[in-house]
mmCIF file with all atom_site columns, C-alpha atoms in Angstrom:
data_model
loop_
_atom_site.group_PDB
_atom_site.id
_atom_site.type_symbol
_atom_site.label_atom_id
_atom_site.label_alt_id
_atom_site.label_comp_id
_atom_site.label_asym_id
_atom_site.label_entity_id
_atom_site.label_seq_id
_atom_site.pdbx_PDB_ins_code
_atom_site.Cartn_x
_atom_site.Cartn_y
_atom_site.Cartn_z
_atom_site.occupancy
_atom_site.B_iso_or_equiv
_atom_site.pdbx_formal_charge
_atom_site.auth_seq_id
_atom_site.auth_comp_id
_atom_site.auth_asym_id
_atom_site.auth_atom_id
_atom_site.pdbx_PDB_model_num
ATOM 1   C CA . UNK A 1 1   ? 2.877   7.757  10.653 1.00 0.00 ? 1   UNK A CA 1
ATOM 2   C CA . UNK A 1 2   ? 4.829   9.017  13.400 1.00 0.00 ? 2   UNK A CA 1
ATOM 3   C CA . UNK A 1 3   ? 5.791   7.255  17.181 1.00 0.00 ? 3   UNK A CA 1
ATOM 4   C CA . UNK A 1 4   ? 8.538   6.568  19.486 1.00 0.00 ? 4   UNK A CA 1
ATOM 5   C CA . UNK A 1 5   ? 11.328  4.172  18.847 1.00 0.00 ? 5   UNK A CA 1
ATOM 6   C CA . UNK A 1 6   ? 10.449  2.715  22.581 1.00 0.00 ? 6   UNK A CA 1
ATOM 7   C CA . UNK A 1 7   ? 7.012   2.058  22.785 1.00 0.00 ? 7   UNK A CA 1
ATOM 8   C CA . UNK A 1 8   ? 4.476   0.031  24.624 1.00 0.00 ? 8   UNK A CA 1
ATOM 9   C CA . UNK A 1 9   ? 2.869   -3.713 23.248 1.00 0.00 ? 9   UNK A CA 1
ATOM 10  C CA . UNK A 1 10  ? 0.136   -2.057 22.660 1.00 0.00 ? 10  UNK A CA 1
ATOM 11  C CA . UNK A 1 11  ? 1.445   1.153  21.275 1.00 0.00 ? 11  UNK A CA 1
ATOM 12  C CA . UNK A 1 12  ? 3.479   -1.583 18.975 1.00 0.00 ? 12  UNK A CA 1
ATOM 13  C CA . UNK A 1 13  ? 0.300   -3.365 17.909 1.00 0.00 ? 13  UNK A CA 1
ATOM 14  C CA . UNK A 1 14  ? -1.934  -0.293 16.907 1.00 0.00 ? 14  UNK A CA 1
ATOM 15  C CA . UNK A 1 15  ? 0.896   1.141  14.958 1.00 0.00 ? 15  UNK A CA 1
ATOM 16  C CA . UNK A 1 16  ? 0.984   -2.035 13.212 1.00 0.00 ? 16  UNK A CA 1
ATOM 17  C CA . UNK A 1 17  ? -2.909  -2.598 12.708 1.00 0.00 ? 17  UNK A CA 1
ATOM 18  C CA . UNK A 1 18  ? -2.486  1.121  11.416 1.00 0.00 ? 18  UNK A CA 1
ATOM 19  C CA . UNK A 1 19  ? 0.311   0.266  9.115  1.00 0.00 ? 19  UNK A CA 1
ATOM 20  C CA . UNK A 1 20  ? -1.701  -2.508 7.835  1.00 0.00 ? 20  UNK A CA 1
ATOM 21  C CA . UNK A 1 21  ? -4.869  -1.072 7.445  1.00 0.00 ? 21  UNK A CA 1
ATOM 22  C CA . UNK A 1 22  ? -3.178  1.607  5.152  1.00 0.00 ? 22  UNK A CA 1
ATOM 23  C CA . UNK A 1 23  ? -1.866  -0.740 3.089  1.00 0.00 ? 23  UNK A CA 1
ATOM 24  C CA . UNK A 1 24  ? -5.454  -2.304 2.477  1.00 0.00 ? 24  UNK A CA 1
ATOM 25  C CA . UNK A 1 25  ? -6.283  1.514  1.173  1.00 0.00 ? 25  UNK A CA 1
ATOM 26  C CA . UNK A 1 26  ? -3.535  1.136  -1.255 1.00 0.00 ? 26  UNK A CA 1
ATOM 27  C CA . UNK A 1 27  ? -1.530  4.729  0.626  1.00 0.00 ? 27  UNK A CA 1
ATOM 28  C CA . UNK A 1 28  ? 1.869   5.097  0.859  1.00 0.00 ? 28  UNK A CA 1
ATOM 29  C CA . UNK A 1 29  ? 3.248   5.281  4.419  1.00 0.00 ? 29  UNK A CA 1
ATOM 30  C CA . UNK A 1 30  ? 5.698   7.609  5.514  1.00 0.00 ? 30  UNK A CA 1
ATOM 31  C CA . UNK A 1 31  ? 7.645   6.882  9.428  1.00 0.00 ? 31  UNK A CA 1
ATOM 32  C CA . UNK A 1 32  ? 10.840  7.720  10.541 1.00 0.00 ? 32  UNK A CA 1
ATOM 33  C CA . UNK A 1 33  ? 12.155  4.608  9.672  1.00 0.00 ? 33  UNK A CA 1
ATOM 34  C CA . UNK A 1 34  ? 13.777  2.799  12.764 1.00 0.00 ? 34  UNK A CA 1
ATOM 35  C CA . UNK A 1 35  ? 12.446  0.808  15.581 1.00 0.00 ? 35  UNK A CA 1
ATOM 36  C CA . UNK A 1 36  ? 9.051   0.671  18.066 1.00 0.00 ? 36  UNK A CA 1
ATOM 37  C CA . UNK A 1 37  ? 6.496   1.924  16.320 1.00 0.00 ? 37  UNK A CA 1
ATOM 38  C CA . UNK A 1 38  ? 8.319   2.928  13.062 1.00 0.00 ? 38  UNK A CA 1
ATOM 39  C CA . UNK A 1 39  ? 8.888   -0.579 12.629 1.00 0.00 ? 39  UNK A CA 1
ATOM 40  C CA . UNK A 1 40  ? 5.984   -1.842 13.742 1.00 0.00 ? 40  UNK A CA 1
ATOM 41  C CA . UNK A 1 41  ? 3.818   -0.005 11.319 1.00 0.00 ? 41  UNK A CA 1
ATOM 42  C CA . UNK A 1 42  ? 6.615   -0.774 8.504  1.00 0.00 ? 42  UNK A CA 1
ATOM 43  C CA . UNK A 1 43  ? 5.365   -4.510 9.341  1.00 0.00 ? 43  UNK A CA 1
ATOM 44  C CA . UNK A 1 44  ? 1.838   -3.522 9.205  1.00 0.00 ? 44  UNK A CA 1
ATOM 45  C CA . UNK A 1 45  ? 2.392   -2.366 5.801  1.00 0.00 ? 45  UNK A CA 1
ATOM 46  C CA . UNK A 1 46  ? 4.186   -5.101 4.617  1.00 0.00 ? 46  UNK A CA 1
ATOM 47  C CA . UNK A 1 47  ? 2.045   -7.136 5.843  1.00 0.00 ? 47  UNK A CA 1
ATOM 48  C CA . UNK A 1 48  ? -0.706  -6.184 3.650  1.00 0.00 ? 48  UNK A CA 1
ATOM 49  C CA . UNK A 1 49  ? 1.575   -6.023 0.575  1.00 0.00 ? 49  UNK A CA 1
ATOM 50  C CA . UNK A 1 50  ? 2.143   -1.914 0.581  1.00 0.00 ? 50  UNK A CA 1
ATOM 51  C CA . UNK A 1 51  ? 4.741   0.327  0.211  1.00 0.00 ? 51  UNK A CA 1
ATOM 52  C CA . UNK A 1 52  ? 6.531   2.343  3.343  1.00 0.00 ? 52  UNK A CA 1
ATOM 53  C CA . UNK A 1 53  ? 9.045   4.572  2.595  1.00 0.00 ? 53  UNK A CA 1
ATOM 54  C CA . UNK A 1 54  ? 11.577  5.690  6.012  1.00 0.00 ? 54  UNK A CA 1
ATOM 55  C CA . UNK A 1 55  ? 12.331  9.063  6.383  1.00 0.00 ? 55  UNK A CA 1
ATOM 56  C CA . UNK A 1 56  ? 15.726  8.603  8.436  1.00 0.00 ? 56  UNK A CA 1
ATOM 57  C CA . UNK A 1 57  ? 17.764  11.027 10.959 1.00 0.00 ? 57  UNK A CA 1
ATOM 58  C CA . UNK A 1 58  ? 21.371  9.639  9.826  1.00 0.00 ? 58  UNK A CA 1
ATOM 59  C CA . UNK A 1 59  ? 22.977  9.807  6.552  1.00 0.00 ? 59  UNK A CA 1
ATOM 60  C CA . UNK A 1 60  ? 22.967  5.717  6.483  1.00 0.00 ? 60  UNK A CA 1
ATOM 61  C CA . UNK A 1 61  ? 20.760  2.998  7.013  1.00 0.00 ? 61  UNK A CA 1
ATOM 62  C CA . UNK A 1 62  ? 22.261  2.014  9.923  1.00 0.00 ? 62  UNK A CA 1
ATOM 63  C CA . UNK A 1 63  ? 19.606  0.996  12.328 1.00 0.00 ? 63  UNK A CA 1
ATOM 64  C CA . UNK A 1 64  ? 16.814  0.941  9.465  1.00 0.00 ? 64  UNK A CA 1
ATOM 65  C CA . UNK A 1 65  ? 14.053  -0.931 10.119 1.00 0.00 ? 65  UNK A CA 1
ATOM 66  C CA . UNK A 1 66  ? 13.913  -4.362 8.079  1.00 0.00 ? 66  UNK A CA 1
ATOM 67  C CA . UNK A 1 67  ? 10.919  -4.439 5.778  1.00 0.00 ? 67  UNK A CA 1
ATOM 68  C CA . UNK A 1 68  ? 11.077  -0.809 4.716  1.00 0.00 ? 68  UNK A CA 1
ATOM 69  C CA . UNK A 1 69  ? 10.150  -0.486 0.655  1.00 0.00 ? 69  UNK A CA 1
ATOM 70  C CA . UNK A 1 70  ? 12.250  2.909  -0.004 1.00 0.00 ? 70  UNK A CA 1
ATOM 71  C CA . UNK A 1 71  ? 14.678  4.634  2.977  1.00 0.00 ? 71  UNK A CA 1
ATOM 72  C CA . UNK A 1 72  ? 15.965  8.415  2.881  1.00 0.00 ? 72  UNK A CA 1
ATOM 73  C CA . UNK A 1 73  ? 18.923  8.831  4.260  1.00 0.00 ? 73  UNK A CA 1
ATOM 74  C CA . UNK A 1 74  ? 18.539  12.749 5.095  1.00 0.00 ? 74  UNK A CA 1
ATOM 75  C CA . UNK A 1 75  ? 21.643  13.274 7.761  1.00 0.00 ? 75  UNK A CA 1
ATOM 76  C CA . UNK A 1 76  ? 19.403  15.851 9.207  1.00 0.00 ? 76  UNK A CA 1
ATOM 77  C CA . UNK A 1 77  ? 18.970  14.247 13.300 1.00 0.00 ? 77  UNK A CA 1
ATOM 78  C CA . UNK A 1 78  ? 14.881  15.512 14.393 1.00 0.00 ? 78  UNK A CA 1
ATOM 79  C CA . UNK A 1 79  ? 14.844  17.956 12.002 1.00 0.00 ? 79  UNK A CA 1
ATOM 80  C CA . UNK A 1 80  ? 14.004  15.040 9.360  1.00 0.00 ? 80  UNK A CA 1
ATOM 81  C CA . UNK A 1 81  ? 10.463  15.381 11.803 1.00 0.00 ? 81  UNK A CA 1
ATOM 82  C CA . UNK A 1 82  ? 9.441   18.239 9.363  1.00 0.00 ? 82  UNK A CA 1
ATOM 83  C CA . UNK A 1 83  ? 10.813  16.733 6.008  1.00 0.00 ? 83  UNK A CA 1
ATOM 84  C CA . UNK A 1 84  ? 8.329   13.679 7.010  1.00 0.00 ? 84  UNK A CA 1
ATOM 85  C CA . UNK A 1 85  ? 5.370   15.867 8.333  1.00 0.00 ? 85  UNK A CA 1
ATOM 86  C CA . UNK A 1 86  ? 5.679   18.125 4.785  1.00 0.00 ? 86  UNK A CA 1
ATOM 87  C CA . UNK A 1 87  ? 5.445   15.212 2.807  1.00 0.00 ? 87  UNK A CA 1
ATOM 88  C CA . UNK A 1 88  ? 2.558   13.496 4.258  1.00 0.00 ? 88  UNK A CA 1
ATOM 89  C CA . UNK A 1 89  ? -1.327  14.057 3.227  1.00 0.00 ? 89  UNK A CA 1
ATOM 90  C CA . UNK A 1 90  ? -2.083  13.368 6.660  1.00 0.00 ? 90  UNK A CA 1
ATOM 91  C CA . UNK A 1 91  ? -0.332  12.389 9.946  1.00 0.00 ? 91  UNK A CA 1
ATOM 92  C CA . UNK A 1 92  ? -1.005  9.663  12.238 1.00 0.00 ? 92  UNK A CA 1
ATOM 93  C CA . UNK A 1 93  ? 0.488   9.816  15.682 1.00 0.00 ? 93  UNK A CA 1
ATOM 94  C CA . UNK A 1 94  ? 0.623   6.455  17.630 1.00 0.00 ? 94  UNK A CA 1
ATOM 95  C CA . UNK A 1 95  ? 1.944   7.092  21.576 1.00 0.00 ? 95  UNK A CA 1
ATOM 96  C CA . UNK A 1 96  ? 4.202   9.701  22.709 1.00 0.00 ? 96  UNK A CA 1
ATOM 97  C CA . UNK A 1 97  ? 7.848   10.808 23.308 1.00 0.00 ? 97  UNK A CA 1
ATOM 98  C CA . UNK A 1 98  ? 9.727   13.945 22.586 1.00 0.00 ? 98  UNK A CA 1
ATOM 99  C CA . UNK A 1 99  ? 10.420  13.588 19.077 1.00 0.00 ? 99  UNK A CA 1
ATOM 100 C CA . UNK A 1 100 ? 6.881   12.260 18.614 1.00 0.00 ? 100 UNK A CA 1
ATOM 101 C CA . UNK A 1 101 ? 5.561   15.417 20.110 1.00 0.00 ? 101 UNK A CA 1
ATOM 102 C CA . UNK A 1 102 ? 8.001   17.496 17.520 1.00 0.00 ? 102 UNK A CA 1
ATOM 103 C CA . UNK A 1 103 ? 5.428   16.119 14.631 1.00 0.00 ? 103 UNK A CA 1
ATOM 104 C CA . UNK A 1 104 ? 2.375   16.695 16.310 1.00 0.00 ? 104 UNK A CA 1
ATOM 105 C CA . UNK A 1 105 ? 3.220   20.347 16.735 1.00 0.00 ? 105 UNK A CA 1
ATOM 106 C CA . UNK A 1 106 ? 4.726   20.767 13.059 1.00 0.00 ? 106 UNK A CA 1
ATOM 107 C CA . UNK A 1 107 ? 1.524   18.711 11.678 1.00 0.00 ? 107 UNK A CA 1
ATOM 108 C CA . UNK A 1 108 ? -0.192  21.078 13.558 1.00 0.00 ? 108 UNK A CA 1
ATOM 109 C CA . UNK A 1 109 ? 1.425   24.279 12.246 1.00 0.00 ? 109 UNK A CA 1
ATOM 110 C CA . UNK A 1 110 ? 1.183   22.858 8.688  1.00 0.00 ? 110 UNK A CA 1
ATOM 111 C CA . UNK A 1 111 ? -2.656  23.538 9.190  1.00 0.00 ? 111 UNK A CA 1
ATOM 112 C CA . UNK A 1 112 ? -3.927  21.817 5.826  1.00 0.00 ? 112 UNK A CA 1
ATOM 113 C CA . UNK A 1 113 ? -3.803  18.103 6.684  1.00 0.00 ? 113 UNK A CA 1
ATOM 114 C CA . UNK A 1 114 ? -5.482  15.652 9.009  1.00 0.00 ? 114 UNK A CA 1
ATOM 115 C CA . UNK A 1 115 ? -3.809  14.500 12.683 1.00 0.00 ? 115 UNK A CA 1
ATOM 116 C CA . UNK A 1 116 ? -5.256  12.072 14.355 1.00 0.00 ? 116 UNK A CA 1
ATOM 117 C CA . UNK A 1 117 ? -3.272  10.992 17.176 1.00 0.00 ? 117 UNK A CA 1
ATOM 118 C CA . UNK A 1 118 ? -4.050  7.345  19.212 1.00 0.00 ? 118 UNK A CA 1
ATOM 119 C CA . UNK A 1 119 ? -2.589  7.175  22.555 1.00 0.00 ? 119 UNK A CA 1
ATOM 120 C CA . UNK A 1 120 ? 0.126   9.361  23.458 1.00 0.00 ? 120 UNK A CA 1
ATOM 121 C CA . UNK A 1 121 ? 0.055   12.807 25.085 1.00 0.00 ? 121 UNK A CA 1
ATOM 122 C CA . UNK A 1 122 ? -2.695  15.415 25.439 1.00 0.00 ? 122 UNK A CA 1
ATOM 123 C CA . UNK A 1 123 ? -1.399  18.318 24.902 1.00 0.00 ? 123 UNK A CA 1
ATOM 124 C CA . UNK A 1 124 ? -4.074  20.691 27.575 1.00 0.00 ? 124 UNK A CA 1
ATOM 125 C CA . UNK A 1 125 ? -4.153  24.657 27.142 1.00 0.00 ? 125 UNK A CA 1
ATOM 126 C CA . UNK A 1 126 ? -3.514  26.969 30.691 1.00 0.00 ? 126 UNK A CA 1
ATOM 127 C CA . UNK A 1 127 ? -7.571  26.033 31.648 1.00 0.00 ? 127 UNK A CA 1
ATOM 128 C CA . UNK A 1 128 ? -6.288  22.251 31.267 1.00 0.00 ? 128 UNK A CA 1
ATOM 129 C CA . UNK A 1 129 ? -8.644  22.059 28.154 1.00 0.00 ? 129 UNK A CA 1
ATOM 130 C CA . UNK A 1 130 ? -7.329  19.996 25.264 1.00 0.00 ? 130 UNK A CA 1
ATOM 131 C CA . UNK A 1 131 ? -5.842  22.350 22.571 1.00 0.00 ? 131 UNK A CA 1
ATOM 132 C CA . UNK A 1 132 ? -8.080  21.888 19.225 1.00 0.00 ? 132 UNK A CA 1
ATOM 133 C CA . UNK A 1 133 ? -7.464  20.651 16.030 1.00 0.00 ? 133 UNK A CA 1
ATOM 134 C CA . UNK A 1 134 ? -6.020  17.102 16.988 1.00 0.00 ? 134 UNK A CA 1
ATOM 135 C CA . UNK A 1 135 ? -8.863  14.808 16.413 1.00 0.00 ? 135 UNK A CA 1
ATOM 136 C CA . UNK A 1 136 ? -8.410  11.817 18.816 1.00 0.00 ? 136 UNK A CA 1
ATOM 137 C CA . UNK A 1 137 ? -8.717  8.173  17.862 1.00 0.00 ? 137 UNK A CA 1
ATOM 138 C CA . UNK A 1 138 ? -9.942  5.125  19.794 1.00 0.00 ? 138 UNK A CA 1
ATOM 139 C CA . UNK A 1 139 ? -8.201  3.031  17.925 1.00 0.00 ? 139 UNK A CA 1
ATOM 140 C CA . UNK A 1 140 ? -6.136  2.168  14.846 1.00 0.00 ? 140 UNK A CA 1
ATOM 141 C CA . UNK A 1 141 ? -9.506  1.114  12.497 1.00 0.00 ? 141 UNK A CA 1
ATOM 142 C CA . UNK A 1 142 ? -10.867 4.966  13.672 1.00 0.00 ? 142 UNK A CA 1
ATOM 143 C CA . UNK A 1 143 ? -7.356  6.583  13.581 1.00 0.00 ? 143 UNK A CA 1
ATOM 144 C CA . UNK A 1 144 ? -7.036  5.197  9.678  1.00 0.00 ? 144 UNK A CA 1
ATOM 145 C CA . UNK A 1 145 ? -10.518 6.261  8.938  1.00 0.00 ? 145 UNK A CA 1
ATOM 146 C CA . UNK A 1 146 ? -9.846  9.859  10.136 1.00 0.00 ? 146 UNK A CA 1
ATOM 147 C CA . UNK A 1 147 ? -6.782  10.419 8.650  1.00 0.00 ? 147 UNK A CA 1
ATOM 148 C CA . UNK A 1 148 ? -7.875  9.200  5.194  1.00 0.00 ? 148 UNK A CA 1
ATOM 149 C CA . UNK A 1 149 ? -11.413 9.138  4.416  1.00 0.00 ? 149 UNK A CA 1
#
């Protein structure tokens, strides 16, 4: 699950309908492990009684989001984007922000797993055509049912 650290209310509360929903599958969720929607979702999960493990920029906890079953402390800043992305059997992208957009493309150029992104940025070709391969979700119910079916 991937999204910005500031996010909307309603980027917050599909991340953690997503997070929750999830759970209720029994999968293990993967996020970068700090605030907006990282932590939203990490409540989602919890919520429902699951496991979410943060995949963290520093080389502490500092600034972890509360909740979190399991935290990796990788030291690496954004490039922790692509330890999260190669770990994940599929990628969920709630909103949009810089580093956000970092997973989307490396999700992308992985090539063998689902992303379904909900909100966020389009990302358009030079016709102003959406590029393929992200499939786009109306909400968090279709975004989980896309992502793991």
């Amino acid at each position: 699950m991937c999204g910005p650290r500031d996010c909307t209310d309603a980027e917050r509360d599909a991340a953690h309908e997503v997070g929750r929903l999830l759970a209720e599958r029994g999968v293990v969720v993967l996020c970068g492990g700090y605030t907006g929607v990282m932590a939203a979702v990490t409540e989602g999960v919890r919520s429902a009684g699951g496991l979410v493990v943060g995949v963290l920029s520093r080389p502490d906890r500092e600034g972890a989001a509360p909740g979190l079953s399991a935290a990796i402390a990788t030291g690496m800043g954004e490039a922790r984007n692509a330890v999260l992305v190669a770990s994940a059997d599929a990628v969920i992208v709630v909103g949009g922000s810089w580093g956000t957009l970092s997973e989307l493309a490396l999700a992308m150029r992985r090539g063998d797993v689902p992303v379904v992104q909900l909100g966020g940025w389009q990302v358009l070709d030079e016709r102003g055509e959406p590029l393929p391969g992200v499939t786009r979700a109306a909400d968090a119910e279709e975004a989980v049912r896309l992502a793991v079916p």
